[in-house]
Short mmCIF file of C-alpha atoms in Angstrom, two decimals:
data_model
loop_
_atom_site.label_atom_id
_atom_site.label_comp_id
_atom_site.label_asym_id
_atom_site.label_seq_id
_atom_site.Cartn_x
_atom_site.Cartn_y
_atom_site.Cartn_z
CA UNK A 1 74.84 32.05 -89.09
CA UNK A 2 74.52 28.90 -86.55
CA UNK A 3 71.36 28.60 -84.61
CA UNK A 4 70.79 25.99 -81.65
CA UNK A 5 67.49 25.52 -80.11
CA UNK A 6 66.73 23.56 -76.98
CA UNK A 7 63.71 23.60 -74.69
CA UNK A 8 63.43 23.01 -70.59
CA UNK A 9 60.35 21.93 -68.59
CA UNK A 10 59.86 22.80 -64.85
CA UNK A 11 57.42 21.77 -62.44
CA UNK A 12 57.31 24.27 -59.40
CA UNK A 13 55.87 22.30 -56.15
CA UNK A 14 54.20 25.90 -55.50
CA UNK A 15 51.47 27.72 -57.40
CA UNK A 16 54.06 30.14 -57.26
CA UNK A 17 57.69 30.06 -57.67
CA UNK A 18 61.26 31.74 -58.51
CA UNK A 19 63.98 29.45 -60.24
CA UNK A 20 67.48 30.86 -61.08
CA UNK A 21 67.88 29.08 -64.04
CA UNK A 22 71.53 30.82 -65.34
CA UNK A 23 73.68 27.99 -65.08
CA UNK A 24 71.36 26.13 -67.19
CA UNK A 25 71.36 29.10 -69.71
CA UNK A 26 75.21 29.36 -69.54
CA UNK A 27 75.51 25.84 -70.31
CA UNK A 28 73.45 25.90 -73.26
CA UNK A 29 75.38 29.07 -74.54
CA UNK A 30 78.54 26.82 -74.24
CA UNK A 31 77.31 23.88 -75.65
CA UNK A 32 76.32 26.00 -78.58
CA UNK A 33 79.50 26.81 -79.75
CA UNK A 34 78.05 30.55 -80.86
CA UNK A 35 81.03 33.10 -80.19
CA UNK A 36 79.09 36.14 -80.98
CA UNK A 37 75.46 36.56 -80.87
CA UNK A 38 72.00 36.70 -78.96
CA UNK A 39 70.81 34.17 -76.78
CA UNK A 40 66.59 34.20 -76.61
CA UNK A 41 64.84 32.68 -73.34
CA UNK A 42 60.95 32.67 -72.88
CA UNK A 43 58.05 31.32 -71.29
CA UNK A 44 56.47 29.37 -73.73
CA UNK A 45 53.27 29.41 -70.79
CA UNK A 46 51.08 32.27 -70.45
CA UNK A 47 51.05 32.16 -66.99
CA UNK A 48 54.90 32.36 -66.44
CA UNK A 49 57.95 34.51 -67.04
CA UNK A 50 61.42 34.80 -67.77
CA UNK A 51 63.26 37.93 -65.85
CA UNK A 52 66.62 39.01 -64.94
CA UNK A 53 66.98 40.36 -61.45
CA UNK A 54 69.25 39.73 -58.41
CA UNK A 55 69.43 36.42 -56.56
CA UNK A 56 68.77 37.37 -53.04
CA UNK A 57 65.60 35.46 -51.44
CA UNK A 58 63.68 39.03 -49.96
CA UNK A 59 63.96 40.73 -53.50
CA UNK A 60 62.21 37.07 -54.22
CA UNK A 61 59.46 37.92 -52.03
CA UNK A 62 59.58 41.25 -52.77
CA UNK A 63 58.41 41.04 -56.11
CA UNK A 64 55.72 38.32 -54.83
CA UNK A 65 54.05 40.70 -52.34
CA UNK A 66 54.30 43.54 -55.14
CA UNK A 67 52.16 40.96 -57.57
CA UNK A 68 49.92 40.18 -54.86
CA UNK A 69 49.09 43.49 -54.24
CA UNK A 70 49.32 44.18 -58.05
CA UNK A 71 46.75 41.26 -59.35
CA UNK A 72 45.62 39.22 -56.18
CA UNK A 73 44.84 35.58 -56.61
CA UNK A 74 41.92 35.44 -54.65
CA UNK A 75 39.00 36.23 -54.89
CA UNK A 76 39.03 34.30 -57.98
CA UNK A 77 35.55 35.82 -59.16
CA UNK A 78 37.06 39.21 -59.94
CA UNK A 79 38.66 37.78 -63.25
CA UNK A 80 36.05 36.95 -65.77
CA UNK A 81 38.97 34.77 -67.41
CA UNK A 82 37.91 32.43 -64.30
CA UNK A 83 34.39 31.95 -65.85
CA UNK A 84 35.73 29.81 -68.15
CA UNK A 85 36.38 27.26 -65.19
CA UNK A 86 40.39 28.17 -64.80
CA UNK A 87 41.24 30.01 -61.49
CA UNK A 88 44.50 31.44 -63.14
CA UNK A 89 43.21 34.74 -64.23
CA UNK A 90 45.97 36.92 -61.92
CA UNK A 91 48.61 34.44 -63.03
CA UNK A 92 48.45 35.97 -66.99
CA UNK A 93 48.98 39.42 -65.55
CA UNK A 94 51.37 38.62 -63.01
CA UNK A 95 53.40 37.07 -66.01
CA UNK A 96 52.80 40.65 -67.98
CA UNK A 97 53.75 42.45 -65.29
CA UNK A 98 57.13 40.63 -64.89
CA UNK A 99 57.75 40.05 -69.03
CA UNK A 100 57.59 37.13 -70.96
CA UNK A 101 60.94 36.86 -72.48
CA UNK A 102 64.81 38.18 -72.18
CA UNK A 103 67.36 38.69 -74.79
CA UNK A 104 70.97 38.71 -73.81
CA UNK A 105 74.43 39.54 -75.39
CA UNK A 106 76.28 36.71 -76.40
CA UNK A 107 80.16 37.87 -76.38
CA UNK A 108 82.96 35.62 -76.37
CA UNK A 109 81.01 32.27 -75.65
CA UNK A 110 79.46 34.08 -72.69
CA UNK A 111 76.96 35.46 -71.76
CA UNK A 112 77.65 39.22 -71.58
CA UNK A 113 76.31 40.22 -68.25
CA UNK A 114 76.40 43.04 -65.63
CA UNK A 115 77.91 41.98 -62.27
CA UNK A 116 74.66 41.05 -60.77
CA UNK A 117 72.47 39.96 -63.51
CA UNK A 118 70.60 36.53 -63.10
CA UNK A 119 67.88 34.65 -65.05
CA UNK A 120 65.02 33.53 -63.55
CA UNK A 121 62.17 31.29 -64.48
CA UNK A 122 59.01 32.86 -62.85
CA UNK A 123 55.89 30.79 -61.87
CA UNK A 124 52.32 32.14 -61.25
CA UNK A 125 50.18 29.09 -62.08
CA UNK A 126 52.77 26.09 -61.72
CA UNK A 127 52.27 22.23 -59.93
CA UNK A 128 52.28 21.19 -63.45
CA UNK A 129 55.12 20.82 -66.13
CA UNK A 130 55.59 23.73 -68.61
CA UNK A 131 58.30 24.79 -70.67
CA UNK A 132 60.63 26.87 -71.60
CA UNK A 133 62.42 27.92 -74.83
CA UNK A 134 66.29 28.44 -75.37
CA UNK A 135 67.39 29.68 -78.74
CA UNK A 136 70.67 30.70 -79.45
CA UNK A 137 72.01 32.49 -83.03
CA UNK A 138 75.62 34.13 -84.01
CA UNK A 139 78.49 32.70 -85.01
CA UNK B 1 77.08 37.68 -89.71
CA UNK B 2 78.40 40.56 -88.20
CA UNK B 3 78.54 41.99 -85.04
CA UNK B 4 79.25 45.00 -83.08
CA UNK B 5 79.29 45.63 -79.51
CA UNK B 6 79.59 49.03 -77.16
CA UNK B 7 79.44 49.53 -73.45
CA UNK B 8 78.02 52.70 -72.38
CA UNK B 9 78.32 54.39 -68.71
CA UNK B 10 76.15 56.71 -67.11
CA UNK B 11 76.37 58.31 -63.78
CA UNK B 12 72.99 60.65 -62.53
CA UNK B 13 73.33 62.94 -60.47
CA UNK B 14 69.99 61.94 -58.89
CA UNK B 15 68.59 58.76 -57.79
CA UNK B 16 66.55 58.62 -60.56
CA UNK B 17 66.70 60.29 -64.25
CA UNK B 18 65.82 59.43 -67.40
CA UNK B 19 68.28 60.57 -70.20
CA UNK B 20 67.64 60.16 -74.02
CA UNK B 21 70.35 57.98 -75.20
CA UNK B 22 68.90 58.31 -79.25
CA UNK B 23 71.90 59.90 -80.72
CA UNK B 24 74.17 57.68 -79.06
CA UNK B 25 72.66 54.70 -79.77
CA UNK B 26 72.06 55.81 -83.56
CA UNK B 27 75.93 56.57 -83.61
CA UNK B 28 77.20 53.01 -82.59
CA UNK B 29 74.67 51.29 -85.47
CA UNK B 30 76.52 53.79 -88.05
CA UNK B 31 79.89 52.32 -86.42
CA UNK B 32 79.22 48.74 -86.65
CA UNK B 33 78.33 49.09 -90.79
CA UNK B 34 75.59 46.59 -90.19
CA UNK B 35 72.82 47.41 -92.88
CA UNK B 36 70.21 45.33 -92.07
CA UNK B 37 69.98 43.41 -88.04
CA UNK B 38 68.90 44.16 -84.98
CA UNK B 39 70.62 46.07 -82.01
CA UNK B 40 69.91 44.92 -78.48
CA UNK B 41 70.26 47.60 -75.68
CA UNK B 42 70.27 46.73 -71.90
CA UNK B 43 70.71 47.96 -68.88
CA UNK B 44 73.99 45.54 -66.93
CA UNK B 45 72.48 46.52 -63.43
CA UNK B 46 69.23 44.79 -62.00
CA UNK B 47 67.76 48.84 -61.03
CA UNK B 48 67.81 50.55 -64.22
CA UNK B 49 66.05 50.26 -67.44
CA UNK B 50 66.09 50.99 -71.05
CA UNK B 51 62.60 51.58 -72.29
CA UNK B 52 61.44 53.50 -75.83
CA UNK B 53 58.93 56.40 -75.27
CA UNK B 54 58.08 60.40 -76.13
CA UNK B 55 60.63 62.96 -75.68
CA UNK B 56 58.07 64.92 -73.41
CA UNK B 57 59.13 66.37 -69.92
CA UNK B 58 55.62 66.30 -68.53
CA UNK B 59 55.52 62.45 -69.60
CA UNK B 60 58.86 61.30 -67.79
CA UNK B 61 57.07 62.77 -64.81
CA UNK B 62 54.26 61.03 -65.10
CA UNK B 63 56.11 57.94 -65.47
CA UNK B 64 58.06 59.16 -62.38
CA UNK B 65 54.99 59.50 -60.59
CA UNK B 66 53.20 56.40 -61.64
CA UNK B 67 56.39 54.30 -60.39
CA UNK B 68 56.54 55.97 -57.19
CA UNK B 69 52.70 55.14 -56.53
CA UNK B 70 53.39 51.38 -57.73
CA UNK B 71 56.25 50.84 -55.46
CA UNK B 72 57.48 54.14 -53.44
CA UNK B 73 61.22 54.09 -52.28
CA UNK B 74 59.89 55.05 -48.43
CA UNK B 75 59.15 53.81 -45.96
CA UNK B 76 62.77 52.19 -46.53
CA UNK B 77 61.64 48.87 -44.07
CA UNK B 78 58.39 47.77 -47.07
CA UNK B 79 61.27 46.03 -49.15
CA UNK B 80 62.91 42.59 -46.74
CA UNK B 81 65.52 43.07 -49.66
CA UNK B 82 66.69 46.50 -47.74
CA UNK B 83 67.08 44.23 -44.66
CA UNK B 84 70.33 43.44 -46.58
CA UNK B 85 71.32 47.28 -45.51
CA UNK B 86 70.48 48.33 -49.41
CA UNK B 87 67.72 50.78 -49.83
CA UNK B 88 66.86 50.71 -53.19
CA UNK B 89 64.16 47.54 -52.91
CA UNK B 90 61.91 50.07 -54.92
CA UNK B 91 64.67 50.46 -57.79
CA UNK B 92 64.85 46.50 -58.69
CA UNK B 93 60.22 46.59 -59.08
CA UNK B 94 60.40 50.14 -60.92
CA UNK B 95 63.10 49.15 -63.16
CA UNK B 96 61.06 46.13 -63.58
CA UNK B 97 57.61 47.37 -64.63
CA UNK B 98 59.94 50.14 -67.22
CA UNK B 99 61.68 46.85 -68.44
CA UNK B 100 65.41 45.68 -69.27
CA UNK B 101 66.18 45.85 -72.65
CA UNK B 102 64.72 46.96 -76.22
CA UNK B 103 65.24 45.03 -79.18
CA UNK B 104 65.25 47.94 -82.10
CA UNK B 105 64.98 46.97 -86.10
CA UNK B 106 68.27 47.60 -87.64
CA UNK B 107 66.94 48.40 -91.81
CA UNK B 108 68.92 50.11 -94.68
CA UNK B 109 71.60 50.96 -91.82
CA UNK B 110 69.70 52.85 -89.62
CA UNK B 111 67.30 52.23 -86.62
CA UNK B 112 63.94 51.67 -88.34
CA UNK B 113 62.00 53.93 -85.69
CA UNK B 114 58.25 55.31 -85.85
CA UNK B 115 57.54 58.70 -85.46
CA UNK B 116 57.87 59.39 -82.13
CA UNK B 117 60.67 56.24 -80.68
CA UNK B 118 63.26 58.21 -78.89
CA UNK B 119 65.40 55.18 -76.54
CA UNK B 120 65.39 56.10 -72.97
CA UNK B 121 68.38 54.85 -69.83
CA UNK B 122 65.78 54.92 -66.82
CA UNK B 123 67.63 55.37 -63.98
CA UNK B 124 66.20 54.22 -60.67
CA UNK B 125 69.83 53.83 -57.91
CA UNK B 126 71.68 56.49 -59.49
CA UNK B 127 74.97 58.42 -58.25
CA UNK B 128 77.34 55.66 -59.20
CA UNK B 129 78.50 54.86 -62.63
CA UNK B 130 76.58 52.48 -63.85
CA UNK B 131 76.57 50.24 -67.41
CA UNK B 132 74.26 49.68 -70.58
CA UNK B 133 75.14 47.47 -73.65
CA UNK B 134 74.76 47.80 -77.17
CA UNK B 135 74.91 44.90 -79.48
CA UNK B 136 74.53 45.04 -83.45
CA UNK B 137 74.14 41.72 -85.38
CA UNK B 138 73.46 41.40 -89.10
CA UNK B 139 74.74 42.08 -92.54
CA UNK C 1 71.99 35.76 -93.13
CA UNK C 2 68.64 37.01 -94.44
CA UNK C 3 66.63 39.48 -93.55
CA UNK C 4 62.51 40.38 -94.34
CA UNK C 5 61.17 43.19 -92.77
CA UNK C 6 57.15 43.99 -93.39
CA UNK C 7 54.83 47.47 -92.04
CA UNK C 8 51.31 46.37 -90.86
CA UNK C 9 48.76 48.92 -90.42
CA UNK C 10 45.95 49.41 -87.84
CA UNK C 11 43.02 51.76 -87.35
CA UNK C 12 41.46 50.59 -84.47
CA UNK C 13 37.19 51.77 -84.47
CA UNK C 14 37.34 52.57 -80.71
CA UNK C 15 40.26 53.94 -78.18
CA UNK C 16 41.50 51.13 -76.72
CA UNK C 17 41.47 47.34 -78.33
CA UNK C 18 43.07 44.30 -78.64
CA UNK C 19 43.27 42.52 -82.23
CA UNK C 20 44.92 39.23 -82.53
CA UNK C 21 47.44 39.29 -85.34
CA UNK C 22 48.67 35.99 -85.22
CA UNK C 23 48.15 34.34 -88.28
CA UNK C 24 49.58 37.94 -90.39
CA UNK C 25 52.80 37.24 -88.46
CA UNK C 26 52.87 33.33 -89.22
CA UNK C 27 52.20 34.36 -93.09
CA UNK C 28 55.35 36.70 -92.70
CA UNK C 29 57.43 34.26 -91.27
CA UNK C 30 55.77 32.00 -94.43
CA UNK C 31 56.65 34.85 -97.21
CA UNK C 32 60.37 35.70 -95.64
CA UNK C 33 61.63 31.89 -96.06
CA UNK C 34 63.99 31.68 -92.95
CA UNK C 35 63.65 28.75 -91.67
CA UNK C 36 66.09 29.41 -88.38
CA UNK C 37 66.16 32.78 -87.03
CA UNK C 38 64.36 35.47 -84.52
CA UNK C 39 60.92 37.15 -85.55
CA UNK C 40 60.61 40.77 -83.63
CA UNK C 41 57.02 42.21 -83.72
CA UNK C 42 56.91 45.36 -82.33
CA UNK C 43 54.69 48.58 -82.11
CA UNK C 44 56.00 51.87 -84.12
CA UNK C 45 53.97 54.24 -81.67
CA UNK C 46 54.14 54.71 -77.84
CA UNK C 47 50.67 54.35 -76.82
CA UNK C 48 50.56 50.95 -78.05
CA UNK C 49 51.64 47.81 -77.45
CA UNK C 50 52.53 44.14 -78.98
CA UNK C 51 52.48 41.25 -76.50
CA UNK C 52 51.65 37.79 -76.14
CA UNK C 53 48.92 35.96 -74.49
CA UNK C 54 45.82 34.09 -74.88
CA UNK C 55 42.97 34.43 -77.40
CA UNK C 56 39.82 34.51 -74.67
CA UNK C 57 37.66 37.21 -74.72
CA UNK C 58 37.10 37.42 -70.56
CA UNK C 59 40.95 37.52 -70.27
CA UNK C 60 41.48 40.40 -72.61
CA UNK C 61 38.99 42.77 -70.77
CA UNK C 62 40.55 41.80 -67.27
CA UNK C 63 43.88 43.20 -68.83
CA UNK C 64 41.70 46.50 -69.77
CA UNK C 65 40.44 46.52 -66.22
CA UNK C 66 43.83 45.92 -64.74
CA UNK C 67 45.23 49.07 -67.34
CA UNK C 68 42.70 51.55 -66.32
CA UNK C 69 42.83 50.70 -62.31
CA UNK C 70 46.78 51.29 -62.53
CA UNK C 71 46.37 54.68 -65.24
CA UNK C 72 43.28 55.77 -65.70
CA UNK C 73 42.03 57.65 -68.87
CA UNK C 74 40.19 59.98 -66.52
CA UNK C 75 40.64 62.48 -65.40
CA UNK C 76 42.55 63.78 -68.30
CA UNK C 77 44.07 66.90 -66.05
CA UNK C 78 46.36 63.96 -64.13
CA UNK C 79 48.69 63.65 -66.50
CA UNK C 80 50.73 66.82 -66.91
CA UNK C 81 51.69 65.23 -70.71
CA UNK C 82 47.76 65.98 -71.40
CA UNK C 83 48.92 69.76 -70.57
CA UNK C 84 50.70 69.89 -74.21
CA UNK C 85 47.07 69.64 -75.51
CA UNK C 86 46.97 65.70 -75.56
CA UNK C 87 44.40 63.46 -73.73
CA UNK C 88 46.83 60.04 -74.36
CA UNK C 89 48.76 60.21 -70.70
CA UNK C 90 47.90 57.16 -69.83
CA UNK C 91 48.25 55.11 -73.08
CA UNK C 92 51.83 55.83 -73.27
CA UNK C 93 51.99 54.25 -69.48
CA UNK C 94 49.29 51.42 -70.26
CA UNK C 95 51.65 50.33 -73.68
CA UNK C 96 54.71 50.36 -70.96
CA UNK C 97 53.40 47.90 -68.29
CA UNK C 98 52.18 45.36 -72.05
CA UNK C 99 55.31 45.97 -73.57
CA UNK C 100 56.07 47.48 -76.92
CA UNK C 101 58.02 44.29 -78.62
CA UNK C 102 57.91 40.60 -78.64
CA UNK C 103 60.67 38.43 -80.19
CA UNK C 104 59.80 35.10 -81.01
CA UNK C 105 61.71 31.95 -82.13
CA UNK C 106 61.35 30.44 -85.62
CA UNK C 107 62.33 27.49 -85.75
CA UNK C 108 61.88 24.77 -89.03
CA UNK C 109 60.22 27.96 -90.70
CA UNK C 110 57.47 28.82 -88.13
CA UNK C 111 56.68 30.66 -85.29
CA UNK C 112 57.74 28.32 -82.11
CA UNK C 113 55.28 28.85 -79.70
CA UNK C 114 53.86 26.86 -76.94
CA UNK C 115 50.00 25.74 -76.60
CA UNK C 116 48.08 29.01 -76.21
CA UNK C 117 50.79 32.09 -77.47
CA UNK C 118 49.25 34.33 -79.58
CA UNK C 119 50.30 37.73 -80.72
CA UNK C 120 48.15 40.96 -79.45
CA UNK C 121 48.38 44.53 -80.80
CA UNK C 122 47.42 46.36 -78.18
CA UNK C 123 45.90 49.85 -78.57
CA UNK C 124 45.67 52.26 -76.26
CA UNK C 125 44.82 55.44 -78.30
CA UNK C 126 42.70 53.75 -81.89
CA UNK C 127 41.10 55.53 -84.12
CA UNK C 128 44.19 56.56 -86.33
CA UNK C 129 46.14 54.83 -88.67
CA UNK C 130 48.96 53.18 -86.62
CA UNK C 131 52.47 51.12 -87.36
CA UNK C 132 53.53 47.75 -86.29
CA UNK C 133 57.57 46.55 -87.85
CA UNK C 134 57.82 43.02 -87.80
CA UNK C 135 61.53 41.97 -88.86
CA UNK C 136 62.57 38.17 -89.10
CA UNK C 137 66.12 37.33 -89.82
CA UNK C 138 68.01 34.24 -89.88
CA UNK C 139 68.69 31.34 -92.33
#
């Protein structure tokens, strides 16, 4: 069994943000040189996620208005995870709500997706840098 | 290391269904001759879902129901992605919230399940065929 | 390729709770010797949940108030699952939206987790003896 680890760090100029972060993925597949196996991505943040869903900008929003509504940011008060001096409190469900991890087919050196399939790097509580695990393992 | 993979297609004859995919899944980790692993199932399309839950009519409907309150497919205009002349907006957030994939214990060559696991294919933009994949790694 | 797989137990004193089972999960990665590899942690019943997030008290009952504004436990006659004699409706949709599995990296024979992960079991129907599987294979 060959494993190959690698880590990424984004900084989102946004509290929140929506980064289609496949190529990276595929490239780090590649450079693993795994054939057949599973390929791991996660937020290693509490406040952020890792989801696949479609790359078209309104599905982007979408999904923000749906967290909004969901877990609001503001007021901050209504989170008693804010008492401890943090204003992030709707950014930890937010990240819930979307998941914290994906785990995809590696087949052929690929990644073994459906026609529309994309992975994105999710931000709820960003302006800062935070990272992001890549781990792949087959053969 | 071995692995073993399967593409499964379902078509509904609804726009949304749940069907128990147990027996099937169960069937392709007997195939594969992998003893002890793990076996990944996903949905390929970005509006269905493979979850684990009861075997319990009145519970799929709740689920049903729950979705429909979190994000209801009408009015058809509420999603900006339906601008793109889709109208399954809703489908991408339900299948969301029900989640992508489960990652199931593969131990003495069977799906090491609790009492009650039965694997689900939650569909949420059915009437067309539509993908899942299975993929067994281990020894 | 090896394989360890482990059963914890839980009896939770009250309905719903959250216990922090980080440190069992590091001593299983400890006990299984892989050094490279995946570590799935996930719950064996459907009204509960594993997931990961941070070990603050104010945080953790947000996530209970977020769980019972989206499913209530009351009143029980909402869910038509409670109509097969059960009152656990909304657990099985509270352990949905948390998740029933993590999978996390190991990596130079520990868990690989940013700053603040920590593993939750998440219980949304305590006060019975319930199953967690946590599986770590690798090399």
């Amino acid at each position: 069994m060959k494993s190959h680890t690698e880590y990424l760090t984004f900084t989102t100029a946004s509290r929140r943000d929506y980064l289609n972060i496949t190529r990276t993925i595929e490239g780090i597949v590649a450079a693993s040189g795994i054939r057949e196996g599973l390929c791991l991505v996660n937020a290693m943040h509490i406040t952020a996620s890792v989801f696949i869903n479609d790359d078209e900008s309104g599905l982007l929003q979408d999904f923000d208005d749906f967290l909004e509504r969901l877990a609001p940011h503001e007021p901050i008060g209504q989170y008693r995870h804010n008492r401890t001096g943090e204003d992030n409190g709707d950014a930890h469900i937010k990240r819930t709500v979307m998941g914290r991890e994906v785990l995809v087919a590696v087949t052929n050196g690929r990644l073994d997706f459906g026609p529309w399939e994309q992975i994105y790097y999710g931000e709820f509580d960003g302006r800062r840098p935070k990272k992001v695990l890549v781990k792949v393992i087959g053969e």
